[in-house]
Amino acid sequence: MSEAVCLILSSFAVAVLAPRPLARLTHRGIAPQFELVAWLSAIGSVIVSWTVVPVIVIAYVIVDLAEPGRPVLDSCYTQLHDAATGHYGVLVQGGFVALTGFAMCAGVVLLVRVGRWFLLARSTTHEHARMVRIAGRHDAGLDAIVLEVAQPAAYSVAGKPHTVVVTRGAIAALDQHQLRAVLEHERAHLAGRHHLWLALTRGLAANLSRIELFTLGAGEVARLLEMCADDAAARVHGRTAVLRALLTLSGIPEAASAVLGMNGVDLPARVERLIPPIEPRPGVRAHLALGVVVALVIIGPLASATLAAIGIAVSAPLLG
């Protein structure tokens, strides 16, 4: 039972302590794919821990009720078992049952809400993709839907099939090389199924808005996904084309890129990392720091869950 306690403590430690250090380590986007793994690992470890804890408790309850005389549980769980069976009185038993029921109901409600959010996002994007294909015209040369809109814009919409959308204003504002880079950026979003990660993290942030790991994490994941798509486009068309296209679509003159910090969005970081650095970037040190963070947020819950599984597996034969 101590494994469940370890999982709870480690998950709350990650939820409370990890967001700010992770944000500092990943704000420059030196290795966006690795940094994305770090954020998703932190978020995933907390969710998995909260999911596994009830399973561990229920498994130990089954083992103990089936063979109450066996010394297969530690003293912590023995006390919980006594509370659940009324050894400390009806009041304590009722409180324990109510607390357990509340925790399980809260978990079910969270899963339902996030699931509904996910399905709603999926339905909305699929419907938007369908309407865009009706309103626009497919350009075989670009392999994209062209909307007759003067405002420069380009985006991707997940659907059946997935759709890349570009406006007539963007086609007019960008040269062919830049336009191809923009389209490659949007196709990278679709190929990487970035919409799924966005829907999941935004759903968690919307339903767990008081926990900074999820609220801050949703924004950081979205920013890193943009950087991953930038890199995918830069590998094919070069950084300069992606940078100029990004500035053009943002409506900001290229000469103003040095003062983009006043913009209030994640554009400055994306622009900065696309500009060739004068000095080598501290990639090795950042990679090592992120590696340590990922190891800490994964190893703790994984070790606790493994020990719990071993303990239950060892206890189960005693029931025979």
PDB file of C-alpha atoms in Angstrom:
ATOM      1  CA  MET A   1       0.000   0.000   0.000  1.00  0.00           C
ATOM      2  CA  SER A   2       2.984   2.285   0.493  1.00  0.00           C
ATOM      3  CA  GLU A   3       3.374   2.262  -3.298  1.00  0.00           C
ATOM      4  CA  ALA A   4       0.033   4.055  -3.658  1.00  0.00           C
ATOM      5  CA  VAL A   5       1.145   6.663  -1.132  1.00  0.00           C
ATOM      6  CA  CYS A   6       4.391   7.140  -3.079  1.00  0.00           C
ATOM      7  CA  LEU A   7       2.423   7.592  -6.293  1.00  0.00           C
ATOM      8  CA  ILE A   8       0.172  10.208  -4.715  1.00  0.00           C
ATOM      9  CA  LEU A   9       3.105  12.126  -3.223  1.00  0.00           C
ATOM     10  CA  SER A  10       5.202  11.968  -6.395  1.00  0.00           C
ATOM     11  CA  SER A  11       2.295  13.045  -8.603  1.00  0.00           C
ATOM     12  CA  PHE A  12       1.536  16.059  -6.417  1.00  0.00           C
ATOM     13  CA  ALA A  13       5.228  16.925  -6.313  1.00  0.00           C
ATOM     14  CA  VAL A  14       5.355  16.899 -10.117  1.00  0.00           C
ATOM     15  CA  ALA A  15       2.101  18.875 -10.405  1.00  0.00           C
ATOM     16  CA  VAL A  16       3.305  21.564  -7.991  1.00  0.00           C
ATOM     17  CA  LEU A  17       7.072  21.739  -8.531  1.00  0.00           C
ATOM     18  CA  ALA A  18       7.593  20.851 -12.209  1.00  0.00           C
ATOM     19  CA  PRO A  19       5.738  23.568 -14.197  1.00  0.00           C
ATOM     20  CA  ARG A  20       8.005  26.566 -13.551  1.00  0.00           C
ATOM     21  CA  PRO A  21      11.360  24.779 -13.983  1.00  0.00           C
ATOM     22  CA  LEU A  22      10.056  23.085 -17.109  1.00  0.00           C
ATOM     23  CA  ALA A  23       8.892  26.416 -18.525  1.00  0.00           C
ATOM     24  CA  ARG A  24      12.332  27.932 -17.916  1.00  0.00           C
ATOM     25  CA  LEU A  25      14.085  24.978 -19.544  1.00  0.00           C
ATOM     26  CA  THR A  26      11.857  24.922 -22.632  1.00  0.00           C
ATOM     27  CA  HIS A  27      11.149  28.604 -23.292  1.00  0.00           C
ATOM     28  CA  ARG A  28      13.837  28.936 -25.982  1.00  0.00           C
ATOM     29  CA  GLY A  29      12.782  25.890 -27.965  1.00  0.00           C
ATOM     30  CA  ILE A  30      16.340  24.607 -28.395  1.00  0.00           C
ATOM     31  CA  ALA A  31      15.091  21.048 -28.926  1.00  0.00           C
ATOM     32  CA  PRO A  32      11.305  21.352 -29.263  1.00  0.00           C
ATOM     33  CA  GLN A  33      10.613  17.664 -29.808  1.00  0.00           C
ATOM     34  CA  PHE A  34      12.540  16.647 -26.717  1.00  0.00           C
ATOM     35  CA  GLU A  35      11.008  19.516 -24.738  1.00  0.00           C
ATOM     36  CA  LEU A  36       7.556  18.430 -25.877  1.00  0.00           C
ATOM     37  CA  VAL A  37       8.311  14.935 -24.572  1.00  0.00           C
ATOM     38  CA  ALA A  38       9.302  16.484 -21.227  1.00  0.00           C
ATOM     39  CA  TRP A  39       5.985  18.334 -20.860  1.00  0.00           C
ATOM     40  CA  LEU A  40       3.876  15.387 -21.998  1.00  0.00           C
ATOM     41  CA  SER A  41       5.820  13.080 -19.672  1.00  0.00           C
ATOM     42  CA  ALA A  42       5.124  15.339 -16.702  1.00  0.00           C
ATOM     43  CA  ILE A  43       1.430  15.652 -17.537  1.00  0.00           C
ATOM     44  CA  GLY A  44       1.117  11.966 -18.371  1.00  0.00           C
ATOM     45  CA  SER A  45       2.882  10.806 -15.208  1.00  0.00           C
ATOM     46  CA  VAL A  46       0.434  12.742 -13.025  1.00  0.00           C
ATOM     47  CA  ILE A  47      -2.636  11.454 -14.870  1.00  0.00           C
ATOM     48  CA  VAL A  48      -1.350   7.868 -14.867  1.00  0.00           C
ATOM     49  CA  SER A  49      -0.514   8.082 -11.159  1.00  0.00           C
ATOM     50  CA  TRP A  50      -3.996   9.315 -10.305  1.00  0.00           C
ATOM     51  CA  THR A  51      -5.454   6.509 -12.407  1.00  0.00           C
ATOM     52  CA  VAL A  52      -3.260   3.739 -10.983  1.00  0.00           C
ATOM     53  CA  VAL A  53      -3.717   4.607  -7.291  1.00  0.00           C
ATOM     54  CA  PRO A  54      -7.391   3.501  -7.111  1.00  0.00           C
ATOM     55  CA  VAL A  55      -6.482   0.298  -8.961  1.00  0.00           C
ATOM     56  CA  ILE A  56      -3.758  -0.472  -6.398  1.00  0.00           C
ATOM     57  CA  VAL A  57      -6.117   0.220  -3.490  1.00  0.00           C
ATOM     58  CA  ILE A  58      -8.873  -1.961  -4.935  1.00  0.00           C
ATOM     59  CA  ALA A  59      -6.428  -4.790  -5.668  1.00  0.00           C
ATOM     60  CA  TYR A  60      -5.110  -4.729  -2.114  1.00  0.00           C
ATOM     61  CA  VAL A  61      -8.671  -4.625  -0.761  1.00  0.00           C
ATOM     62  CA  ILE A  62      -9.528  -7.756  -2.750  1.00  0.00           C
ATOM     63  CA  VAL A  63      -6.388  -9.527  -1.517  1.00  0.00           C
ATOM     64  CA  ASP A  64      -7.007  -8.583   2.090  1.00  0.00           C
ATOM     65  CA  LEU A  65     -10.718  -9.405   2.135  1.00  0.00           C
ATOM     66  CA  ALA A  66     -10.064 -12.776   0.525  1.00  0.00           C
ATOM     67  CA  GLU A  67      -7.396 -13.709   3.090  1.00  0.00           C
ATOM     68  CA  PRO A  68      -7.509 -11.223   6.004  1.00  0.00           C
ATOM     69  CA  GLY A  69      -5.124 -13.224   8.177  1.00  0.00           C
ATOM     70  CA  ARG A  70      -2.231 -13.065   5.741  1.00  0.00           C
ATOM     71  CA  PRO A  71       0.529 -10.547   6.543  1.00  0.00           C
ATOM     72  CA  VAL A  72       0.720  -9.355   2.968  1.00  0.00           C
ATOM     73  CA  LEU A  73      -0.106  -5.735   3.661  1.00  0.00           C
ATOM     74  CA  ASP A  74       1.889  -3.109   5.485  1.00  0.00           C
ATOM     75  CA  SER A  75       0.711  -1.376   8.628  1.00  0.00           C
ATOM     76  CA  CYS A  76      -0.496   1.658   6.696  1.00  0.00           C
ATOM     77  CA  TYR A  77      -2.925  -0.383   4.690  1.00  0.00           C
ATOM     78  CA  THR A  78      -3.944  -2.433   7.717  1.00  0.00           C
ATOM     79  CA  GLN A  79      -5.138   0.767   9.354  1.00  0.00           C
ATOM     80  CA  LEU A  80      -7.036   1.769   6.228  1.00  0.00           C
ATOM     81  CA  HIS A  81      -8.582  -1.683   6.101  1.00  0.00           C
ATOM     82  CA  ASP A  82      -9.652  -1.414   9.758  1.00  0.00           C
ATOM     83  CA  ALA A  83     -11.210   1.966   9.036  1.00  0.00           C
ATOM     84  CA  ALA A  84     -13.105   0.596   6.049  1.00  0.00           C
ATOM     85  CA  THR A  85     -14.437  -2.422   7.968  1.00  0.00           C
ATOM     86  CA  GLY A  86     -15.639  -0.352  10.923  1.00  0.00           C
ATOM     87  CA  HIS A  87     -12.915  -1.238  13.428  1.00  0.00           C
ATOM     88  CA  TYR A  88     -12.622   2.439  14.462  1.00  0.00           C
ATOM     89  CA  GLY A  89     -16.341   3.049  14.606  1.00  0.00           C
ATOM     90  CA  VAL A  90     -19.214   3.763  12.258  1.00  0.00           C
ATOM     91  CA  LEU A  91     -18.342   7.456  11.921  1.00  0.00           C
ATOM     92  CA  VAL A  92     -14.804   6.782  10.707  1.00  0.00           C
ATOM     93  CA  GLN A  93     -16.038   4.007   8.446  1.00  0.00           C
ATOM     94  CA  GLY A  94     -18.662   6.274   6.908  1.00  0.00           C
ATOM     95  CA  GLY A  95     -16.120   9.042   6.357  1.00  0.00           C
ATOM     96  CA  PHE A  96     -13.659   6.638   4.762  1.00  0.00           C
ATOM     97  CA  VAL A  97     -16.301   5.209   2.421  1.00  0.00           C
ATOM     98  CA  ALA A  98     -17.557   8.694   1.538  1.00  0.00           C
ATOM     99  CA  LEU A  99     -14.039   9.936   0.807  1.00  0.00           C
ATOM    100  CA  THR A 100     -13.263   6.913  -1.336  1.00  0.00           C
ATOM    101  CA  GLY A 101     -16.528   7.256  -3.212  1.00  0.00           C
ATOM    102  CA  PHE A 102     -15.931  10.969  -3.760  1.00  0.00           C
ATOM    103  CA  ALA A 103     -12.440  10.327  -5.128  1.00  0.00           C
ATOM    104  CA  MET A 104     -13.699   7.661  -7.525  1.00  0.00           C
ATOM    105  CA  CYS A 105     -16.621   9.848  -8.657  1.00  0.00           C
ATOM    106  CA  ALA A 106     -14.250  12.783  -9.198  1.00  0.00           C
ATOM    107  CA  GLY A 107     -12.013  10.589 -11.346  1.00  0.00           C
ATOM    108  CA  VAL A 108     -14.947   9.350 -13.403  1.00  0.00           C
ATOM    109  CA  VAL A 109     -16.289  12.899 -13.856  1.00  0.00           C
ATOM    110  CA  LEU A 110     -12.861  14.112 -14.975  1.00  0.00           C
ATOM    111  CA  LEU A 111     -12.529  11.292 -17.498  1.00  0.00           C
ATOM    112  CA  VAL A 112     -16.030  11.970 -18.834  1.00  0.00           C
ATOM    113  CA  ARG A 113     -15.445  15.717 -19.129  1.00  0.00           C
ATOM    114  CA  VAL A 114     -12.083  15.369 -20.844  1.00  0.00           C
ATOM    115  CA  GLY A 115     -13.547  12.707 -23.120  1.00  0.00           C
ATOM    116  CA  ARG A 116     -16.478  14.964 -24.029  1.00  0.00           C
ATOM    117  CA  TRP A 117     -14.083  17.875 -24.647  1.00  0.00           C
ATOM    118  CA  PHE A 118     -11.965  15.661 -26.879  1.00  0.00           C
ATOM    119  CA  LEU A 119     -14.973  14.398 -28.872  1.00  0.00           C
ATOM    120  CA  LEU A 120     -16.393  17.930 -29.192  1.00  0.00           C
ATOM    121  CA  ALA A 121     -13.058  19.243 -30.480  1.00  0.00           C
ATOM    122  CA  ARG A 122     -12.870  16.374 -32.946  1.00  0.00           C
ATOM    123  CA  SER A 123     -16.425  16.954 -34.157  1.00  0.00           C
ATOM    124  CA  THR A 124     -15.841  20.708 -34.488  1.00  0.00           C
ATOM    125  CA  THR A 125     -12.653  20.350 -36.521  1.00  0.00           C
ATOM    126  CA  HIS A 126     -14.182  17.725 -38.794  1.00  0.00           C
ATOM    127  CA  GLU A 127     -17.177  19.961 -39.432  1.00  0.00           C
ATOM    128  CA  HIS A 128     -14.915  22.944 -40.060  1.00  0.00           C
ATOM    129  CA  ALA A 129     -12.868  20.919 -42.543  1.00  0.00           C
ATOM    130  CA  ARG A 130     -16.056  19.929 -44.351  1.00  0.00           C
ATOM    131  CA  MET A 131     -17.304  23.535 -44.542  1.00  0.00           C
ATOM    132  CA  VAL A 132     -13.932  24.796 -45.752  1.00  0.00           C
ATOM    133  CA  ARG A 133     -13.920  22.260 -48.580  1.00  0.00           C
ATOM    134  CA  ILE A 134     -17.371  23.498 -49.567  1.00  0.00           C
ATOM    135  CA  ALA A 135     -16.507  27.203 -49.346  1.00  0.00           C
ATOM    136  CA  GLY A 136     -13.067  27.014 -50.927  1.00  0.00           C
ATOM    137  CA  ARG A 137     -11.475  25.610 -54.050  1.00  0.00           C
ATOM    138  CA  HIS A 138      -8.926  22.823 -54.112  1.00  0.00           C
ATOM    139  CA  ASP A 139      -5.673  23.805 -55.784  1.00  0.00           C
ATOM    140  CA  ALA A 140      -3.997  20.681 -57.134  1.00  0.00           C
ATOM    141  CA  GLY A 141      -0.629  22.415 -57.459  1.00  0.00           C
ATOM    142  CA  LEU A 142      -0.605  23.446 -53.813  1.00  0.00           C
ATOM    143  CA  ASP A 143      -2.614  20.435 -52.615  1.00  0.00           C
ATOM    144  CA  ALA A 144      -4.580  22.828 -50.421  1.00  0.00           C
ATOM    145  CA  ILE A 145      -7.950  24.516 -50.187  1.00  0.00           C
ATOM    146  CA  VAL A 146      -7.809  28.150 -51.312  1.00  0.00           C
ATOM    147  CA  LEU A 147     -10.244  30.589 -49.730  1.00  0.00           C
ATOM    148  CA  GLU A 148     -11.034  33.827 -51.535  1.00  0.00           C
ATOM    149  CA  VAL A 149     -10.141  35.984 -48.547  1.00  0.00           C
ATOM    150  CA  ALA A 150      -7.879  39.026 -48.668  1.00  0.00           C
ATOM    151  CA  GLN A 151      -6.456  38.531 -45.162  1.00  0.00           C
ATOM    152  CA  PRO A 152      -3.190  36.514 -45.323  1.00  0.00           C
ATOM    153  CA  ALA A 153      -3.650  33.276 -43.386  1.00  0.00           C
ATOM    154  CA  ALA A 154      -2.838  29.596 -43.540  1.00  0.00           C
ATOM    155  CA  TYR A 155      -3.838  26.795 -41.215  1.00  0.00           C
ATOM    156  CA  SER A 156      -4.577  23.086 -41.062  1.00  0.00           C
ATOM    157  CA  VAL A 157      -7.802  21.372 -40.031  1.00  0.00           C
ATOM    158  CA  ALA A 158      -8.037  17.752 -38.962  1.00  0.00           C
ATOM    159  CA  GLY A 159     -10.858  15.890 -40.660  1.00  0.00           C
ATOM    160  CA  LYS A 160     -11.709  13.166 -43.110  1.00  0.00           C
ATOM    161  CA  PRO A 161      -9.606  13.920 -45.044  1.00  0.00           C
ATOM    162  CA  HIS A 162      -7.243  16.338 -43.308  1.00  0.00           C
ATOM    163  CA  THR A 163      -7.224  19.766 -44.932  1.00  0.00           C
ATOM    164  CA  VAL A 164      -4.647  22.497 -45.394  1.00  0.00           C
ATOM    165  CA  VAL A 165      -6.218  25.921 -45.939  1.00  0.00           C
ATOM    166  CA  VAL A 166      -4.570  29.003 -47.421  1.00  0.00           C
ATOM    167  CA  THR A 167      -6.180  32.315 -48.280  1.00  0.00           C
ATOM    168  CA  ARG A 168      -5.800  34.278 -51.498  1.00  0.00           C
ATOM    169  CA  GLY A 169      -4.191  37.025 -49.420  1.00  0.00           C
ATOM    170  CA  ALA A 170      -1.437  34.672 -48.282  1.00  0.00           C
ATOM    171  CA  ILE A 171      -0.774  33.523 -51.831  1.00  0.00           C
ATOM    172  CA  ALA A 172      -0.428  37.157 -52.902  1.00  0.00           C
ATOM    173  CA  ALA A 173       1.787  38.152 -49.972  1.00  0.00           C
ATOM    174  CA  LEU A 174       4.244  35.230 -50.103  1.00  0.00           C
ATOM    175  CA  ASP A 175       6.639  34.206 -52.823  1.00  0.00           C
ATOM    176  CA  GLN A 176       6.539  30.605 -54.023  1.00  0.00           C
ATOM    177  CA  HIS A 177       9.350  29.434 -51.761  1.00  0.00           C
ATOM    178  CA  GLN A 178       7.761  30.982 -48.669  1.00  0.00           C
ATOM    179  CA  LEU A 179       4.335  29.641 -49.604  1.00  0.00           C
ATOM    180  CA  ARG A 180       5.710  26.121 -49.908  1.00  0.00           C
ATOM    181  CA  ALA A 181       7.343  26.516 -46.504  1.00  0.00           C
ATOM    182  CA  VAL A 182       4.025  27.567 -44.954  1.00  0.00           C
ATOM    183  CA  LEU A 183       2.226  24.601 -46.489  1.00  0.00           C
ATOM    184  CA  GLU A 184       4.960  22.261 -45.260  1.00  0.00           C
ATOM    185  CA  HIS A 185       4.523  23.714 -41.778  1.00  0.00           C
ATOM    186  CA  GLU A 186       0.792  22.954 -41.809  1.00  0.00           C
ATOM    187  CA  ARG A 187       1.288  19.451 -43.206  1.00  0.00           C
ATOM    188  CA  ALA A 188       3.758  18.776 -40.385  1.00  0.00           C
ATOM    189  CA  HIS A 189       0.962  19.560 -37.908  1.00  0.00           C
ATOM    190  CA  LEU A 190      -1.300  17.019 -39.568  1.00  0.00           C
ATOM    191  CA  ALA A 191       1.390  14.371 -40.038  1.00  0.00           C
ATOM    192  CA  GLY A 192       2.381  14.631 -36.374  1.00  0.00           C
ATOM    193  CA  ARG A 193      -1.262  14.522 -35.214  1.00  0.00           C
ATOM    194  CA  HIS A 194      -0.638  17.695 -33.257  1.00  0.00           C
ATOM    195  CA  HIS A 195      -4.374  18.347 -33.037  1.00  0.00           C
ATOM    196  CA  LEU A 196      -4.753  15.328 -30.748  1.00  0.00           C
ATOM    197  CA  TRP A 197      -2.166  16.617 -28.264  1.00  0.00           C
ATOM    198  CA  LEU A 198      -3.753  20.060 -28.361  1.00  0.00           C
ATOM    199  CA  ALA A 199      -7.233  18.678 -27.703  1.00  0.00           C
ATOM    200  CA  LEU A 200      -5.993  16.526 -24.828  1.00  0.00           C
ATOM    201  CA  THR A 201      -3.933  19.188 -23.051  1.00  0.00           C
ATOM    202  CA  ARG A 202      -6.561  21.889 -23.539  1.00  0.00           C
ATOM    203  CA  GLY A 203      -9.237  19.533 -22.228  1.00  0.00           C
ATOM    204  CA  LEU A 204      -7.193  18.871 -19.091  1.00  0.00           C
ATOM    205  CA  ALA A 205      -6.492  22.593 -18.641  1.00  0.00           C
ATOM    206  CA  ALA A 206     -10.178  23.454 -18.990  1.00  0.00           C
ATOM    207  CA  ASN A 207     -11.270  20.881 -16.411  1.00  0.00           C
ATOM    208  CA  LEU A 208      -8.321  21.230 -14.010  1.00  0.00           C
ATOM    209  CA  SER A 209      -7.855  24.970 -14.264  1.00  0.00           C
ATOM    210  CA  ARG A 210      -6.497  25.314 -10.711  1.00  0.00           C
ATOM    211  CA  ILE A 211      -3.501  23.069 -11.389  1.00  0.00           C
ATOM    212  CA  GLU A 212      -0.679  24.984 -13.043  1.00  0.00           C
ATOM    213  CA  LEU A 213       0.882  21.901 -14.617  1.00  0.00           C
ATOM    214  CA  PHE A 214      -2.125  21.567 -16.907  1.00  0.00           C
ATOM    215  CA  THR A 215      -2.877  25.247 -17.535  1.00  0.00           C
ATOM    216  CA  LEU A 216       0.725  26.260 -18.181  1.00  0.00           C
ATOM    217  CA  GLY A 217       1.419  22.964 -19.891  1.00  0.00           C
ATOM    218  CA  ALA A 218      -1.362  23.440 -22.447  1.00  0.00           C
ATOM    219  CA  GLY A 219       0.167  26.716 -23.620  1.00  0.00           C
ATOM    220  CA  GLU A 220       3.688  25.329 -23.647  1.00  0.00           C
ATOM    221  CA  VAL A 221       2.658  22.240 -25.598  1.00  0.00           C
ATOM    222  CA  ALA A 222       0.906  24.425 -28.196  1.00  0.00           C
ATOM    223  CA  ARG A 223       4.009  26.632 -28.524  1.00  0.00           C
ATOM    224  CA  LEU A 224       6.372  23.669 -28.860  1.00  0.00           C
ATOM    225  CA  LEU A 225       4.153  22.051 -31.475  1.00  0.00           C
ATOM    226  CA  GLU A 226       4.443  25.223 -33.545  1.00  0.00           C
ATOM    227  CA  MET A 227       8.212  25.090 -33.206  1.00  0.00           C
ATOM    228  CA  CYS A 228       8.254  21.432 -34.253  1.00  0.00           C
ATOM    229  CA  ALA A 229       6.298  22.358 -37.377  1.00  0.00           C
ATOM    230  CA  ASP A 230       8.666  25.278 -38.015  1.00  0.00           C
ATOM    231  CA  ASP A 231      11.610  22.871 -37.900  1.00  0.00           C
ATOM    232  CA  ALA A 232       9.895  20.431 -40.256  1.00  0.00           C
ATOM    233  CA  ALA A 233       9.369  23.216 -42.785  1.00  0.00           C
ATOM    234  CA  ALA A 234      12.907  24.575 -42.298  1.00  0.00           C
ATOM    235  CA  ARG A 235      14.459  21.171 -43.014  1.00  0.00           C
ATOM    236  CA  VAL A 236      12.842  21.217 -46.458  1.00  0.00           C
ATOM    237  CA  HIS A 237      12.797  24.914 -47.388  1.00  0.00           C
ATOM    238  CA  GLY A 238      15.368  26.512 -45.086  1.00  0.00           C
ATOM    239  CA  ARG A 239      15.071  28.762 -42.045  1.00  0.00           C
ATOM    240  CA  THR A 240      15.042  31.990 -44.006  1.00  0.00           C
ATOM    241  CA  ALA A 241      11.930  31.067 -45.986  1.00  0.00           C
ATOM    242  CA  VAL A 242      10.084  29.996 -42.833  1.00  0.00           C
ATOM    243  CA  LEU A 243      11.154  33.131 -40.964  1.00  0.00           C
ATOM    244  CA  ARG A 244      10.080  35.531 -43.713  1.00  0.00           C
ATOM    245  CA  ALA A 245       6.785  33.712 -44.201  1.00  0.00           C
ATOM    246  CA  LEU A 246       6.121  33.827 -40.457  1.00  0.00           C
ATOM    247  CA  LEU A 247       6.764  37.579 -40.321  1.00  0.00           C
ATOM    248  CA  THR A 248       4.673  38.227 -43.415  1.00  0.00           C
ATOM    249  CA  LEU A 249       1.655  36.284 -42.182  1.00  0.00           C
ATOM    250  CA  SER A 250       1.962  37.972 -38.796  1.00  0.00           C
ATOM    251  CA  GLY A 251       1.821  41.385 -40.450  1.00  0.00           C
ATOM    252  CA  ILE A 252       5.134  42.454 -38.899  1.00  0.00           C
ATOM    253  CA  PRO A 253       7.932  43.975 -40.980  1.00  0.00           C
ATOM    254  CA  GLU A 254      11.108  41.926 -41.053  1.00  0.00           C
ATOM    255  CA  ALA A 255      13.066  44.912 -39.737  1.00  0.00           C
ATOM    256  CA  ALA A 256      10.945  44.877 -36.577  1.00  0.00           C
ATOM    257  CA  SER A 257      11.859  41.318 -35.602  1.00  0.00           C
ATOM    258  CA  ALA A 258      14.302  42.591 -32.975  1.00  0.00           C
ATOM    259  CA  VAL A 259      11.535  44.251 -30.925  1.00  0.00           C
ATOM    260  CA  LEU A 260       8.909  41.552 -31.135  1.00  0.00           C
ATOM    261  CA  GLY A 261       8.964  41.121 -27.375  1.00  0.00           C
ATOM    262  CA  MET A 262       6.148  43.673 -27.090  1.00  0.00           C
ATOM    263  CA  ASN A 263       3.868  41.441 -29.092  1.00  0.00           C
ATOM    264  CA  GLY A 264       2.640  39.414 -26.134  1.00  0.00           C
ATOM    265  CA  VAL A 265       2.493  36.129 -28.066  1.00  0.00           C
ATOM    266  CA  ASP A 266       4.933  33.284 -28.676  1.00  0.00           C
ATOM    267  CA  LEU A 267       6.078  34.802 -31.969  1.00  0.00           C
ATOM    268  CA  PRO A 268       9.302  36.321 -30.526  1.00  0.00           C
ATOM    269  CA  ALA A 269      10.629  32.934 -29.414  1.00  0.00           C
ATOM    270  CA  ARG A 270       9.794  31.347 -32.757  1.00  0.00           C
ATOM    271  CA  VAL A 271      11.460  34.169 -34.664  1.00  0.00           C
ATOM    272  CA  GLU A 272      14.559  34.157 -32.440  1.00  0.00           C
ATOM    273  CA  ARG A 273      15.210  30.453 -32.900  1.00  0.00           C
ATOM    274  CA  LEU A 274      14.839  30.708 -36.694  1.00  0.00           C
ATOM    275  CA  ILE A 275      17.506  33.414 -36.933  1.00  0.00           C
ATOM    276  CA  PRO A 276      20.936  31.738 -37.392  1.00  0.00           C
ATOM    277  CA  PRO A 277      22.816  32.113 -34.090  1.00  0.00           C
ATOM    278  CA  ILE A 278      26.086  34.022 -33.948  1.00  0.00           C
ATOM    279  CA  GLU A 279      27.360  31.732 -31.184  1.00  0.00           C
ATOM    280  CA  PRO A 280      26.654  28.020 -30.661  1.00  0.00           C
ATOM    281  CA  ARG A 281      23.520  27.424 -28.649  1.00  0.00           C
ATOM    282  CA  PRO A 282      23.824  25.627 -25.287  1.00  0.00           C
ATOM    283  CA  GLY A 283      22.144  22.504 -26.617  1.00  0.00           C
ATOM    284  CA  VAL A 284      24.084  19.853 -24.664  1.00  0.00           C
ATOM    285  CA  ARG A 285      23.477  21.429 -21.272  1.00  0.00           C
ATOM    286  CA  ALA A 286      19.785  21.970 -22.034  1.00  0.00           C
ATOM    287  CA  HIS A 287      19.429  18.382 -23.221  1.00  0.00           C
ATOM    288  CA  LEU A 288      21.023  17.052 -20.044  1.00  0.00           C
ATOM    289  CA  ALA A 289      18.784  19.177 -17.822  1.00  0.00           C
ATOM    290  CA  LEU A 290      15.675  18.083 -19.678  1.00  0.00           C
ATOM    291  CA  GLY A 291      16.831  14.467 -19.532  1.00  0.00           C
ATOM    292  CA  VAL A 292      17.082  14.689 -15.754  1.00  0.00           C
ATOM    293  CA  VAL A 293      13.602  16.221 -15.510  1.00  0.00           C
ATOM    294  CA  VAL A 294      12.070  13.555 -17.745  1.00  0.00           C
ATOM    295  CA  ALA A 295      13.775  10.808 -15.736  1.00  0.00           C
ATOM    296  CA  LEU A 296      12.507  12.238 -12.446  1.00  0.00           C
ATOM    297  CA  VAL A 297       8.886  12.559 -13.551  1.00  0.00           C
ATOM    298  CA  ILE A 298       8.821   9.085 -15.130  1.00  0.00           C
ATOM    299  CA  ILE A 299      10.999   6.887 -12.905  1.00  0.00           C
ATOM    300  CA  GLY A 300       9.205   7.686  -9.627  1.00  0.00           C
ATOM    301  CA  PRO A 301       5.659   6.755 -10.716  1.00  0.00           C
ATOM    302  CA  LEU A 302       6.926   3.866 -12.847  1.00  0.00           C
ATOM    303  CA  ALA A 303       8.918   2.381  -9.959  1.00  0.00           C
ATOM    304  CA  SER A 304       5.994   2.744  -7.549  1.00  0.00           C
ATOM    305  CA  ALA A 305       3.555   1.142  -9.976  1.00  0.00           C
ATOM    306  CA  THR A 306       5.999  -1.705 -10.677  1.00  0.00           C
ATOM    307  CA  LEU A 307       6.513  -2.382  -6.965  1.00  0.00           C
ATOM    308  CA  ALA A 308       2.764  -2.375  -6.438  1.00  0.00           C
ATOM    309  CA  ALA A 309       2.243  -4.848  -9.268  1.00  0.00           C
ATOM    310  CA  ILE A 310       4.964  -7.124  -7.844  1.00  0.00           C
ATOM    311  CA  GLY A 311       3.449  -6.901  -4.379  1.00  0.00           C
ATOM    312  CA  ILE A 312      -0.020  -7.791  -5.620  1.00  0.00           C
ATOM    313  CA  ALA A 313       1.376 -10.609  -7.768  1.00  0.00           C
ATOM    314  CA  VAL A 314       3.259 -12.048  -4.781  1.00  0.00           C
ATOM    315  CA  SER A 315       0.197 -11.729  -2.570  1.00  0.00           C
ATOM    316  CA  ALA A 316      -2.174 -13.369  -5.005  1.00  0.00           C
ATOM    317  CA  PRO A 317      -0.696 -16.923  -4.729  1.00  0.00           C
ATOM    318  CA  LEU A 318      -1.148 -16.771  -0.951  1.00  0.00           C
ATOM    319  CA  LEU A 319      -4.881 -16.757  -1.523  1.00  0.00           C
ATOM    320  CA  GLY A 320      -4.747 -20.283  -2.829  1.00  0.00           C
TER     321      GLY A 320
END
